[in-house]
C-alpha positions as CSV (number, residue, x, y, z in Angstrom):
1,M,114.3,58.3,139.3
2,S,114.9,62.0,138.9
3,A,117.8,63.7,137.2
4,K,118.9,64.9,140.6
5,D,119.4,61.3,141.8
6,L,121.7,60.5,138.9
7,D,125.4,61.3,138.9
8,I,125.5,63.3,135.6
9,S,128.8,64.8,134.5
10,V,127.2,66.4,131.4
11,S,125.8,70.0,131.9
12,Y,122.5,71.3,130.6
13,E,124.5,73.8,128.6
14,Q,126.3,71.0,126.8
15,L,122.9,69.5,125.9
16,E,121.7,72.9,124.7
17,D,124.8,73.3,122.5
18,L,124.2,69.9,121.0
19,E,120.6,70.8,120.2
20,E,121.8,74.0,118.5
21,D,124.2,71.9,116.4
22,F,121.3,69.8,115.3
23,E,119.4,73.0,114.6
24,D,122.2,74.2,112.4
25,V,122.0,71.0,110.3
26,E,118.3,71.4,110.0
27,L,118.6,75.0,108.8
28,E,121.3,74.0,106.2
29,L,118.9,71.3,105.0
30,L,116.2,73.9,104.6
31,R,118.5,76.1,102.6
32,Q,119.6,73.3,100.3
33,Q,116.0,72.1,99.9
34,A,114.8,75.5,98.9
35,K,117.7,75.9,96.4
36,L,117.2,72.5,94.8
37,S,113.3,72.6,94.6
38,K,113.0,76.2,93.4
39,D,112.9,75.3,89.7
40,L,110.6,72.4,90.3
41,Y,108.1,74.6,92.1
42,A,108.2,77.1,89.2
43,K,107.6,74.2,86.8
44,R,104.7,73.0,89.0
45,E,103.2,76.4,89.0
46,K,103.0,76.5,85.2
47,V,101.5,73.0,85.1
48,V,98.8,73.5,87.7
49,A,97.8,76.8,86.3
50,Q,96.2,74.8,83.5
51,I,94.1,72.7,85.9
52,P,90.8,74.3,86.9
53,N,90.2,74.6,90.6
54,F,93.6,73.0,91.5
55,W,94.2,75.0,94.7
56,P,90.6,75.0,95.9
57,L,90.6,71.2,95.7
58,V,94.0,71.2,97.5
59,F,92.4,73.2,100.4
60,E,89.4,70.9,100.3
61,Q,91.7,68.0,101.2
62,S,94.0,70.0,103.6
63,P,95.2,68.3,106.8
64,P,93.3,68.8,110.1
65,E,95.9,71.3,111.3
66,I,94.7,73.6,108.5
67,D,91.1,72.5,107.9
68,E,90.1,73.2,111.5
69,Y,90.6,76.9,110.9
70,I,88.4,77.1,107.7
71,Q,84.8,78.1,108.5
72,P,82.0,77.3,106.1
73,T,81.9,80.9,104.8
74,D,85.7,80.8,104.3
75,S,85.4,77.5,102.5
76,T,82.8,79.0,100.1
77,L,85.2,81.8,99.3
78,L,88.3,79.6,99.0
79,M,86.5,77.1,96.7
80,G,85.0,79.8,94.6
81,A,87.7,82.4,94.2
82,L,91.2,81.0,95.1
83,K,93.4,81.0,92.0
84,S,96.8,80.2,93.3
85,L,99.0,79.9,96.4
86,S,102.7,80.4,96.7
87,V,105.3,80.1,99.5
88,E,108.7,81.8,99.5
89,R,111.5,81.7,102.0
90,F,112.2,85.3,101.1
91,E,115.3,85.9,103.2
92,L,117.4,83.3,101.3
93,P,120.0,82.9,100.2
94,E,121.7,84.9,103.0
95,G,119.0,85.2,105.6
96,D,117.1,82.8,107.8
97,P,115.3,80.1,105.9
98,R,112.5,80.0,108.5
99,S,111.2,83.4,107.4
100,L,108.1,82.9,105.2
101,A,106.0,84.8,102.7
102,I,102.7,83.2,101.8
103,T,100.8,84.7,98.9
104,F,97.1,83.9,98.0
105,E,95.8,85.1,94.6
106,F,92.0,85.5,94.1
107,S,89.6,86.0,91.3
108,E,86.8,88.5,91.5
109,N,84.5,87.7,94.5
110,E,81.8,89.2,96.5
111,H,83.8,89.7,99.7
112,F,86.9,91.8,99.0
113,E,88.6,93.8,96.2
114,N,92.1,92.4,96.7
115,T,93.4,90.1,94.0
116,K,96.5,89.2,96.0
117,L,97.0,88.8,99.8
118,E,100.6,88.3,101.0
119,K,101.4,87.5,104.6
120,K,105.1,87.7,105.6
121,F,106.5,86.1,108.7
122,W,110.0,87.0,110.0
123,W,112.0,84.6,112.2
124,R,113.2,86.6,115.2
125,E,115.0,85.8,118.4
126,A,114.9,87.6,121.8
127,K,117.5,88.0,124.4
128,D,115.3,86.1,126.9
129,G,115.8,82.9,124.8
130,W,112.5,83.1,122.9
131,A,112.5,82.5,119.2
132,G,109.7,82.4,116.7
133,L,107.8,84.1,113.9
134,V,106.5,87.6,113.9
135,S,104.5,89.5,111.4
136,E,102.6,92.6,110.5
137,P,98.8,92.9,109.9
138,V,97.7,92.8,106.3
139,D,94.8,95.0,105.2
140,I,91.9,93.4,103.3
141,K,89.6,95.8,101.4
142,W,86.2,94.3,102.2
143,K,83.5,95.4,99.8
144,S,81.1,96.2,102.7
145,A,80.9,95.6,106.5
146,D,78.6,92.6,106.1
147,K,81.1,91.0,103.7
148,D,83.9,91.2,106.3
149,L,84.5,87.6,107.4
150,T,86.5,88.8,110.4
151,G,83.6,91.0,111.7
152,G,85.7,94.1,111.8
153,A,88.5,92.5,113.9
154,L,91.2,92.7,111.2
155,A,90.6,96.5,110.6
156,L,90.9,97.1,114.4
157,V,94.2,95.1,114.5
158,K,95.5,97.2,111.6
159,K,94.5,100.4,113.4
160,I,96.2,99.2,116.7
161,Y,99.4,98.4,114.7
162,E,99.4,101.9,113.2
163,D,98.8,103.5,116.6
164,D,101.6,101.5,118.1
165,K,104.0,102.7,115.4
166,A,102.9,106.3,116.1
167,G,104.1,105.9,119.7
168,K,100.8,104.9,121.3
169,A,101.8,101.3,122.3
170,Q,101.3,101.9,126.0
171,E,98.0,103.8,125.6
172,E,94.6,102.3,125.9
173,T,93.4,103.5,122.5
174,E,89.8,103.4,121.3
175,A,90.8,100.6,118.8
176,K,92.1,98.4,121.7
177,K,88.9,98.9,123.7
178,K,86.8,97.9,120.7
179,L,88.9,94.9,119.9
180,R,88.8,93.7,123.5
181,E,85.0,94.0,123.5
182,L,84.8,92.2,120.2
183,L,87.0,89.3,121.4
184,E,85.0,89.1,124.7
185,N,81.7,88.9,122.9
186,T,82.7,86.5,120.1
187,G,85.8,84.6,121.4
188,I,88.1,83.0,118.9
189,G,86.4,79.6,118.5
190,G,84.7,80.6,115.3
191,T,87.5,82.8,114.0
192,S,87.6,83.2,110.2
193,F,90.6,81.8,108.3
194,F,91.1,85.4,107.1
195,S,91.9,86.6,110.6
196,F,95.2,84.9,109.9
197,F,96.2,88.1,108.1
198,G,96.0,90.0,111.4
199,F,98.7,88.1,113.3
200,R,101.6,90.1,114.8
201,G,103.3,88.0,117.4
202,R,105.9,89.3,119.8
203,N,107.2,92.8,119.2
204,I,110.9,91.9,118.4
205,T,112.6,94.2,115.9
206,A,115.2,93.0,113.4
207,E,117.9,94.9,115.3
208,E,116.9,93.3,118.6
209,S,116.9,89.9,116.9
210,R,120.4,90.5,115.5
211,E,121.7,91.5,118.9
212,A,120.1,88.4,120.5
213,V,121.6,86.1,117.9
214,K,125.1,87.7,118.3
215,E,124.9,87.3,122.1
216,S,123.8,83.7,121.8
217,Q,126.6,82.8,119.4
218,E,129.2,84.5,121.6
219,K,128.0,82.5,124.6
220,R,128.0,79.3,122.6
221,K,131.5,79.9,121.4
222,A,132.7,80.6,124.9
223,R,131.1,77.4,126.3
224,K,132.9,75.4,123.6
225,E,136.1,77.0,124.6
226,G,135.5,75.9,128.2
227,K,134.8,79.4,129.5
228,E,132.2,80.1,132.2
229,V,129.1,81.7,130.9
230,E,126.6,83.6,133.0
231,V,123.1,82.1,132.9
232,K,120.2,84.6,133.3
233,E,117.2,83.4,135.3
234,D,113.8,83.9,133.6
235,E,111.7,86.7,135.2
236,D,108.0,86.4,135.8
237,E,107.5,90.0,134.7
238,D,108.8,89.1,131.2
239,E,106.3,86.2,131.0
240,E,103.5,88.6,131.9
241,D,104.6,91.0,129.2
242,D,104.6,88.2,126.7
243,D,101.0,87.4,127.6
244,D,100.0,91.0,127.2
245,E,101.6,91.1,123.7
246,Y,99.3,88.2,122.6
247,E,96.2,89.6,124.4
248,L,94.9,91.3,121.3
249,E,95.7,88.6,118.8
250,I,92.7,87.6,116.7
251,F,94.5,84.5,115.4
252,P,97.1,83.5,118.1
253,T,98.2,80.3,116.3
254,A,98.7,81.9,112.8
255,D,102.4,81.2,113.0
256,D,101.7,77.5,113.5
257,L,99.3,77.6,110.5
258,A,101.9,79.4,108.4
259,V,104.4,76.6,109.1
260,C,101.9,73.9,108.3
261,I,101.0,75.6,105.0
262,A,104.7,76.0,104.1
263,E,105.9,72.5,105.2
264,D,102.8,70.4,104.4
265,L,100.2,71.9,102.1
266,W,102.6,73.7,99.8
267,P,105.0,70.8,99.1
268,G,102.2,68.2,99.2
269,A,99.8,70.1,96.9
270,I,99.8,67.5,94.1
271,K,99.2,64.7,96.7
272,Y,96.2,66.6,98.1
273,F,94.8,67.3,94.6
274,I,95.0,63.6,93.7
275,Q,93.2,62.8,97.0
276,A,90.4,65.2,96.1
277,Q,90.1,63.6,92.6
278,E,89.9,60.2,94.2
279,Q,87.3,61.4,96.7
280,D,85.2,62.8,93.9
281,A,85.4,59.5,92.0
282,L,84.3,57.6,95.1
283,S,81.4,60.0,95.6
284,D,80.3,59.5,91.9
285,M,80.4,55.7,92.5
286,D,78.3,56.0,95.6
287,F,75.8,58.2,93.7
288,E,75.5,55.8,90.8
289,S,75.1,52.9,93.2
290,D,72.2,54.7,94.9
291,D,70.6,55.3,91.5
292,D,70.9,51.6,90.7
293,E,69.2,50.6,93.9
294,E,66.4,53.0,93.4
295,M,65.8,51.7,89.9
296,E,65.7,48.1,91.1
297,E,63.2,48.9,93.8
298,A,61.0,50.8,91.3
299,D,61.0,47.9,88.8
300,G,60.7,45.2,91.4
301,A,63.4,43.2,89.9
302,E,67.2,43.2,89.6
303,K,68.8,44.6,86.5
304,P,72.4,44.0,85.2
305,P,74.8,46.5,86.8
306,Q,75.4,49.6,84.8
307,K,78.9,50.4,83.7
308,K,80.6,52.9,86.1
309,R,81.7,56.3,84.7
310,K,85.4,56.6,84.5
311,A,87.1,58.8,87.1
Protein backbone atom coordinates (compact mmCIF):
# COMPACT_ATOMS: atom_id res chain seq x y z
CA MET A 1 0.00 0.00 0.00
CA SER A 2 1.44 3.36 -0.99
CA ALA A 3 1.39 6.55 1.02
CA LYS A 4 -1.14 7.97 -1.44
CA ASP A 5 -3.62 5.23 -0.48
CA LEU A 6 -3.47 6.22 3.19
CA ASP A 7 -5.43 8.98 4.81
CA ILE A 8 -2.51 10.86 6.34
CA SER A 9 -3.14 14.08 8.22
CA VAL A 10 0.58 14.64 8.91
CA SER A 11 2.51 16.65 6.31
CA TYR A 12 5.98 15.85 5.06
CA GLU A 13 7.06 19.23 6.39
CA GLN A 14 6.10 18.12 9.91
CA LEU A 15 8.17 14.98 9.50
CA GLU A 16 11.11 17.05 8.27
CA ASP A 17 10.80 19.35 11.28
CA LEU A 18 10.81 16.31 13.57
CA GLU A 19 13.94 15.00 11.85
CA GLU A 20 15.60 18.39 12.38
CA ASP A 21 14.66 18.25 16.08
CA PHE A 22 16.44 14.89 16.32
CA GLU A 23 19.41 16.39 14.47
CA ASP A 24 19.58 19.23 17.00
CA VAL A 25 19.81 16.67 19.80
CA GLU A 26 22.56 14.75 17.97
CA LEU A 27 24.56 17.96 17.45
CA GLU A 28 24.24 18.84 21.13
CA LEU A 29 25.46 15.35 22.04
CA LEU A 30 28.47 15.86 19.76
CA ARG A 31 29.25 19.16 21.47
CA GLN A 32 29.00 17.65 24.94
CA GLN A 33 31.01 14.59 23.93
CA ALA A 34 33.80 16.76 22.53
CA LYS A 35 33.82 18.87 25.69
CA LEU A 36 33.86 15.91 28.09
CA SER A 37 36.44 13.84 26.19
CA LYS A 38 38.92 16.62 25.36
CA ASP A 39 41.10 16.06 28.44
CA LEU A 40 40.93 12.28 28.02
CA TYR A 41 42.21 12.50 24.45
CA ALA A 42 45.05 14.74 25.63
CA LYS A 43 45.92 12.15 28.30
CA ARG A 44 45.74 9.34 25.74
CA GLU A 45 48.06 11.24 23.40
CA LYS A 46 50.74 11.43 26.10
CA VAL A 47 50.39 7.74 26.93
CA VAL A 48 50.43 6.35 23.39
CA ALA A 49 53.37 8.57 22.43
CA GLN A 50 55.45 6.19 24.57
CA ILE A 51 54.27 3.12 22.63
CA PRO A 52 56.35 2.35 19.51
CA ASN A 53 54.26 2.06 16.31
CA PHE A 54 50.99 2.71 18.10
CA TRP A 55 49.26 4.49 15.22
CA PRO A 56 50.67 2.26 12.45
CA LEU A 57 49.26 -0.75 14.30
CA VAL A 58 45.91 1.04 14.70
CA PHE A 59 45.76 1.58 10.93
CA GLU A 60 46.78 -2.03 10.38
CA GLN A 61 43.56 -3.06 12.14
CA SER A 62 41.40 -0.27 10.71
CA PRO A 63 37.78 -1.11 9.75
CA PRO A 64 36.93 -2.05 6.13
CA GLU A 65 35.55 1.45 5.46
CA ILE A 66 39.10 2.76 5.90
CA ASP A 67 41.22 -0.25 4.97
CA GLU A 68 39.70 -0.48 1.47
CA TYR A 69 41.36 2.83 0.57
CA ILE A 70 44.86 1.86 1.71
CA GLN A 71 46.96 0.55 -1.17
CA PRO A 72 50.06 -1.62 -0.52
CA THR A 73 52.38 1.33 -1.15
CA ASP A 74 50.29 3.48 1.22
CA SER A 75 50.46 0.75 3.86
CA THR A 76 54.26 0.63 3.65
CA LEU A 77 54.46 4.38 4.23
CA LEU A 78 51.85 4.42 7.01
CA MET A 79 53.48 1.48 8.81
CA GLY A 80 56.96 2.90 8.45
CA ALA A 81 56.54 6.63 9.02
CA LEU A 82 53.24 7.51 10.71
CA LYS A 83 53.98 8.97 14.16
CA SER A 84 50.61 10.30 15.29
CA LEU A 85 47.04 11.09 14.31
CA SER A 86 44.70 13.67 15.79
CA VAL A 87 41.11 14.75 15.15
CA GLU A 88 39.71 18.11 16.20
CA ARG A 89 36.21 19.55 15.86
CA PHE A 90 37.82 22.91 15.31
CA GLU A 91 34.73 25.12 15.07
CA LEU A 92 33.70 24.36 18.65
CA PRO A 93 32.59 25.66 21.07
CA GLU A 94 30.50 28.11 19.04
CA GLY A 95 30.52 26.59 15.55
CA ASP A 96 29.29 23.37 13.98
CA PRO A 97 30.64 20.22 15.67
CA ARG A 98 30.56 18.37 12.35
CA SER A 99 33.49 20.37 10.97
CA LEU A 100 36.68 18.32 11.28
CA ALA A 101 40.44 18.77 11.19
CA ILE A 102 42.44 15.56 10.77
CA THR A 103 46.19 15.82 11.29
CA PHE A 104 48.78 13.16 10.41
CA GLU A 105 52.35 13.47 11.70
CA PHE A 106 55.16 11.61 9.93
CA SER A 107 58.79 10.85 10.55
CA GLU A 108 61.42 11.16 7.82
CA ASN A 109 60.46 9.01 4.84
CA GLU A 110 61.41 8.45 1.22
CA HIS A 111 58.20 9.86 -0.27
CA PHE A 112 57.63 13.43 0.95
CA GLU A 113 59.23 16.22 2.96
CA ASN A 114 56.18 17.15 5.07
CA THR A 115 56.26 16.24 8.74
CA LYS A 116 52.58 17.14 9.21
CA LEU A 117 49.60 16.90 6.88
CA GLU A 118 46.38 18.53 8.07
CA LYS A 119 43.09 18.17 6.20
CA LYS A 120 40.21 20.42 7.23
CA PHE A 121 36.56 19.75 6.42
CA TRP A 122 33.92 22.44 6.91
CA TRP A 123 30.25 21.56 7.36
CA ARG A 124 28.29 23.64 4.86
CA GLU A 125 24.67 23.91 3.78
CA ALA A 126 23.23 25.07 0.45
CA LYS A 127 19.92 26.75 -0.32
CA ASP A 128 18.84 23.77 -2.42
CA GLY A 129 18.77 21.64 0.73
CA TRP A 130 22.16 19.98 0.31
CA ALA A 131 24.37 19.72 3.39
CA GLY A 132 27.77 18.11 3.83
CA LEU A 133 31.52 18.53 4.16
CA VAL A 134 33.67 20.67 1.89
CA SER A 135 37.43 21.14 1.92
CA GLU A 136 40.47 22.60 0.22
CA PRO A 137 43.28 20.58 -1.40
CA VAL A 138 46.41 20.12 0.70
CA ASP A 139 49.80 20.25 -0.95
CA ILE A 140 52.22 17.38 -0.39
CA LYS A 141 55.88 18.08 -1.15
CA TRP A 142 56.88 14.85 -2.87
CA LYS A 143 60.62 14.25 -3.04
CA SER A 144 60.40 13.28 -6.70
CA ALA A 145 57.79 12.47 -9.33
CA ASP A 146 58.29 8.73 -8.98
CA LYS A 147 57.69 9.00 -5.20
CA ASP A 148 54.31 10.72 -5.73
CA LEU A 149 51.76 8.09 -4.70
CA THR A 150 48.97 10.05 -6.42
CA GLY A 151 50.76 10.00 -9.78
CA GLY A 152 50.62 13.77 -10.11
CA ALA A 153 46.86 14.00 -9.51
CA LEU A 154 47.15 15.89 -6.22
CA ALA A 155 49.34 18.59 -7.78
CA LEU A 156 46.83 19.04 -10.61
CA VAL A 157 43.94 19.37 -8.15
CA LYS A 158 45.90 22.02 -6.25
CA LYS A 159 46.58 23.93 -9.50
CA ILE A 160 42.90 23.77 -10.50
CA TYR A 161 41.93 25.12 -7.09
CA GLU A 162 44.34 28.04 -7.46
CA ASP A 163 43.07 28.73 -11.00
CA ASP A 164 39.47 28.71 -9.76
CA LYS A 165 40.34 31.23 -7.02
CA ALA A 166 41.94 33.41 -9.70
CA GLY A 167 38.63 33.58 -11.57
CA LYS A 168 39.15 30.72 -14.03
CA ALA A 169 36.47 28.39 -12.63
CA GLN A 170 34.53 28.37 -15.90
CA GLU A 171 37.59 27.95 -18.12
CA GLU A 172 38.90 24.67 -19.50
CA THR A 173 42.41 25.14 -18.15
CA GLU A 174 45.44 23.03 -19.00
CA ALA A 175 45.38 21.52 -15.49
CA LYS A 176 41.76 20.39 -15.94
CA LYS A 177 42.58 18.77 -19.29
CA LYS A 178 45.53 16.90 -17.79
CA LEU A 179 43.55 15.72 -14.78
CA ARG A 180 40.67 14.49 -16.94
CA GLU A 181 43.13 12.56 -19.07
CA LEU A 182 44.78 11.12 -15.98
CA LEU A 183 41.46 10.02 -14.49
CA GLU A 184 40.34 8.47 -17.78
CA ASN A 185 43.56 6.48 -18.07
CA THR A 186 43.87 5.35 -14.47
CA GLY A 187 40.36 5.54 -13.01
CA ILE A 188 39.89 5.77 -9.24
CA GLY A 189 39.84 2.06 -8.34
CA GLY A 190 43.50 2.07 -7.31
CA THR A 191 43.54 5.58 -5.87
CA SER A 192 46.16 6.19 -3.22
CA PHE A 193 45.03 6.94 0.33
CA PHE A 194 46.98 10.19 -0.02
CA SER A 195 44.60 11.38 -2.74
CA PHE A 196 42.32 12.02 0.26
CA PHE A 197 44.16 15.32 0.67
CA GLY A 198 42.88 16.55 -2.70
CA PHE A 199 39.14 16.46 -1.90
CA ARG A 200 37.14 19.67 -2.38
CA GLY A 201 33.44 18.82 -2.48
CA ARG A 202 30.77 21.30 -3.46
CA ASN A 203 31.75 24.93 -3.88
CA ILE A 204 29.72 26.37 -0.99
CA THR A 205 31.24 29.40 0.73
CA ALA A 206 30.85 30.16 4.43
CA GLU A 207 28.62 33.14 3.60
CA GLU A 208 26.37 31.07 1.34
CA SER A 209 26.10 28.46 4.07
CA ARG A 210 25.14 31.06 6.70
CA GLU A 211 22.43 32.40 4.42
CA ALA A 212 21.10 28.89 3.75
CA VAL A 213 21.03 28.06 7.48
CA LYS A 214 19.25 31.32 8.27
CA GLU A 215 16.67 30.73 5.54
CA SER A 216 16.09 27.18 6.74
CA GLN A 217 15.65 28.28 10.36
CA GLU A 218 13.16 30.98 9.34
CA LYS A 219 11.09 28.46 7.37
CA ARG A 220 11.19 26.01 10.23
CA LYS A 221 10.03 28.66 12.68
CA ALA A 222 7.23 29.72 10.35
CA ARG A 223 5.98 26.13 10.00
CA LYS A 224 5.91 25.70 13.77
CA GLU A 225 3.85 28.87 14.01
CA GLY A 226 1.40 27.40 11.52
CA LYS A 227 2.32 29.72 8.67
CA GLU A 228 2.39 28.56 5.06
CA VAL A 229 5.88 28.14 3.65
CA GLU A 230 6.74 28.04 -0.03
CA VAL A 231 8.39 24.80 -1.10
CA LYS A 232 10.87 25.04 -3.97
CA GLU A 233 11.02 22.22 -6.49
CA ASP A 234 14.41 20.69 -7.23
CA GLU A 235 15.75 21.62 -10.64
CA ASP A 236 17.53 19.12 -12.91
CA GLU A 237 19.98 21.82 -13.91
CA ASP A 238 21.20 22.11 -10.31
CA GLU A 239 21.77 18.36 -10.14
CA GLU A 240 23.84 18.50 -13.32
CA ASP A 241 25.91 21.33 -11.82
CA ASP A 242 26.54 19.21 -8.72
CA ASP A 243 27.79 16.35 -10.91
CA ASP A 244 30.16 18.74 -12.68
CA GLU A 245 31.57 19.88 -9.33
CA TYR A 246 32.54 16.30 -8.49
CA GLU A 247 33.79 15.48 -12.00
CA LEU A 248 37.41 16.28 -11.17
CA GLU A 249 37.51 14.78 -7.69
CA ILE A 250 40.39 12.34 -7.29
CA PHE A 251 38.88 10.97 -4.05
CA PRO A 252 35.10 11.54 -4.24
CA THR A 253 34.35 9.74 -0.96
CA ALA A 254 36.99 11.50 1.13
CA ASP A 255 34.25 13.13 3.23
CA ASP A 256 32.92 9.69 4.19
CA LEU A 257 36.44 8.55 5.02
CA ALA A 258 36.98 11.63 7.19
CA VAL A 259 33.83 10.89 9.18
CA CYS A 260 34.87 7.24 9.60
CA ILE A 261 38.29 8.29 10.90
CA ALA A 262 36.73 10.84 13.28
CA GLU A 263 33.90 8.66 14.58
CA ASP A 264 35.46 5.18 14.51
CA LEU A 265 39.26 4.98 14.19
CA TRP A 266 40.07 8.00 16.37
CA PRO A 267 37.84 7.19 19.38
CA GLY A 268 38.49 3.44 19.03
CA ALA A 269 42.28 3.65 18.64
CA ILE A 270 43.09 1.71 21.82
CA LYS A 271 40.67 -1.04 20.82
CA TYR A 272 42.30 -1.38 17.39
CA PHE A 273 45.79 -1.38 18.92
CA ILE A 274 44.84 -4.22 21.27
CA GLN A 275 43.40 -6.14 18.32
CA ALA A 276 46.72 -5.71 16.52
CA GLN A 277 48.60 -7.03 19.55
CA GLU A 278 46.28 -10.03 19.80
CA GLN A 279 46.70 -10.69 16.09
CA ASP A 280 50.48 -10.64 16.46
CA ALA A 281 50.25 -13.06 19.39
CA LEU A 282 48.12 -15.47 17.34
CA SER A 283 50.58 -15.24 14.46
CA ASP A 284 53.45 -16.06 16.84
CA MET A 285 51.53 -19.07 18.16
CA ASP A 286 50.88 -20.32 14.63
CA PHE A 287 54.56 -19.85 13.76
CA GLU A 288 55.72 -21.80 16.80
CA SER A 289 53.19 -24.53 16.08
CA ASP A 290 54.55 -24.90 12.55
CA ASP A 291 58.10 -25.14 13.94
CA ASP A 292 57.04 -27.91 16.33
CA GLU A 293 55.45 -29.91 13.53
CA GLU A 294 58.56 -29.59 11.36
CA MET A 295 60.79 -30.77 14.23
CA GLU A 296 58.52 -33.76 14.87
CA GLU A 297 58.61 -34.73 11.22
CA ALA A 298 62.41 -34.41 11.15
CA ASP A 299 62.93 -36.56 14.27
CA GLY A 300 60.27 -39.04 13.29
CA ALA A 301 58.79 -39.01 16.75
CA GLU A 302 56.68 -36.76 18.88
CA LYS A 303 58.32 -34.48 21.43
CA PRO A 304 56.76 -32.76 24.44
CA PRO A 305 55.11 -29.49 23.41
CA GLN A 306 57.34 -26.47 23.84
CA LYS A 307 56.26 -23.65 26.12
CA LYS A 308 54.60 -20.84 24.17
CA ARG A 309 56.19 -17.41 24.24
CA LYS A 310 54.15 -14.88 26.21
CA ALA A 311 52.22 -12.32 24.17
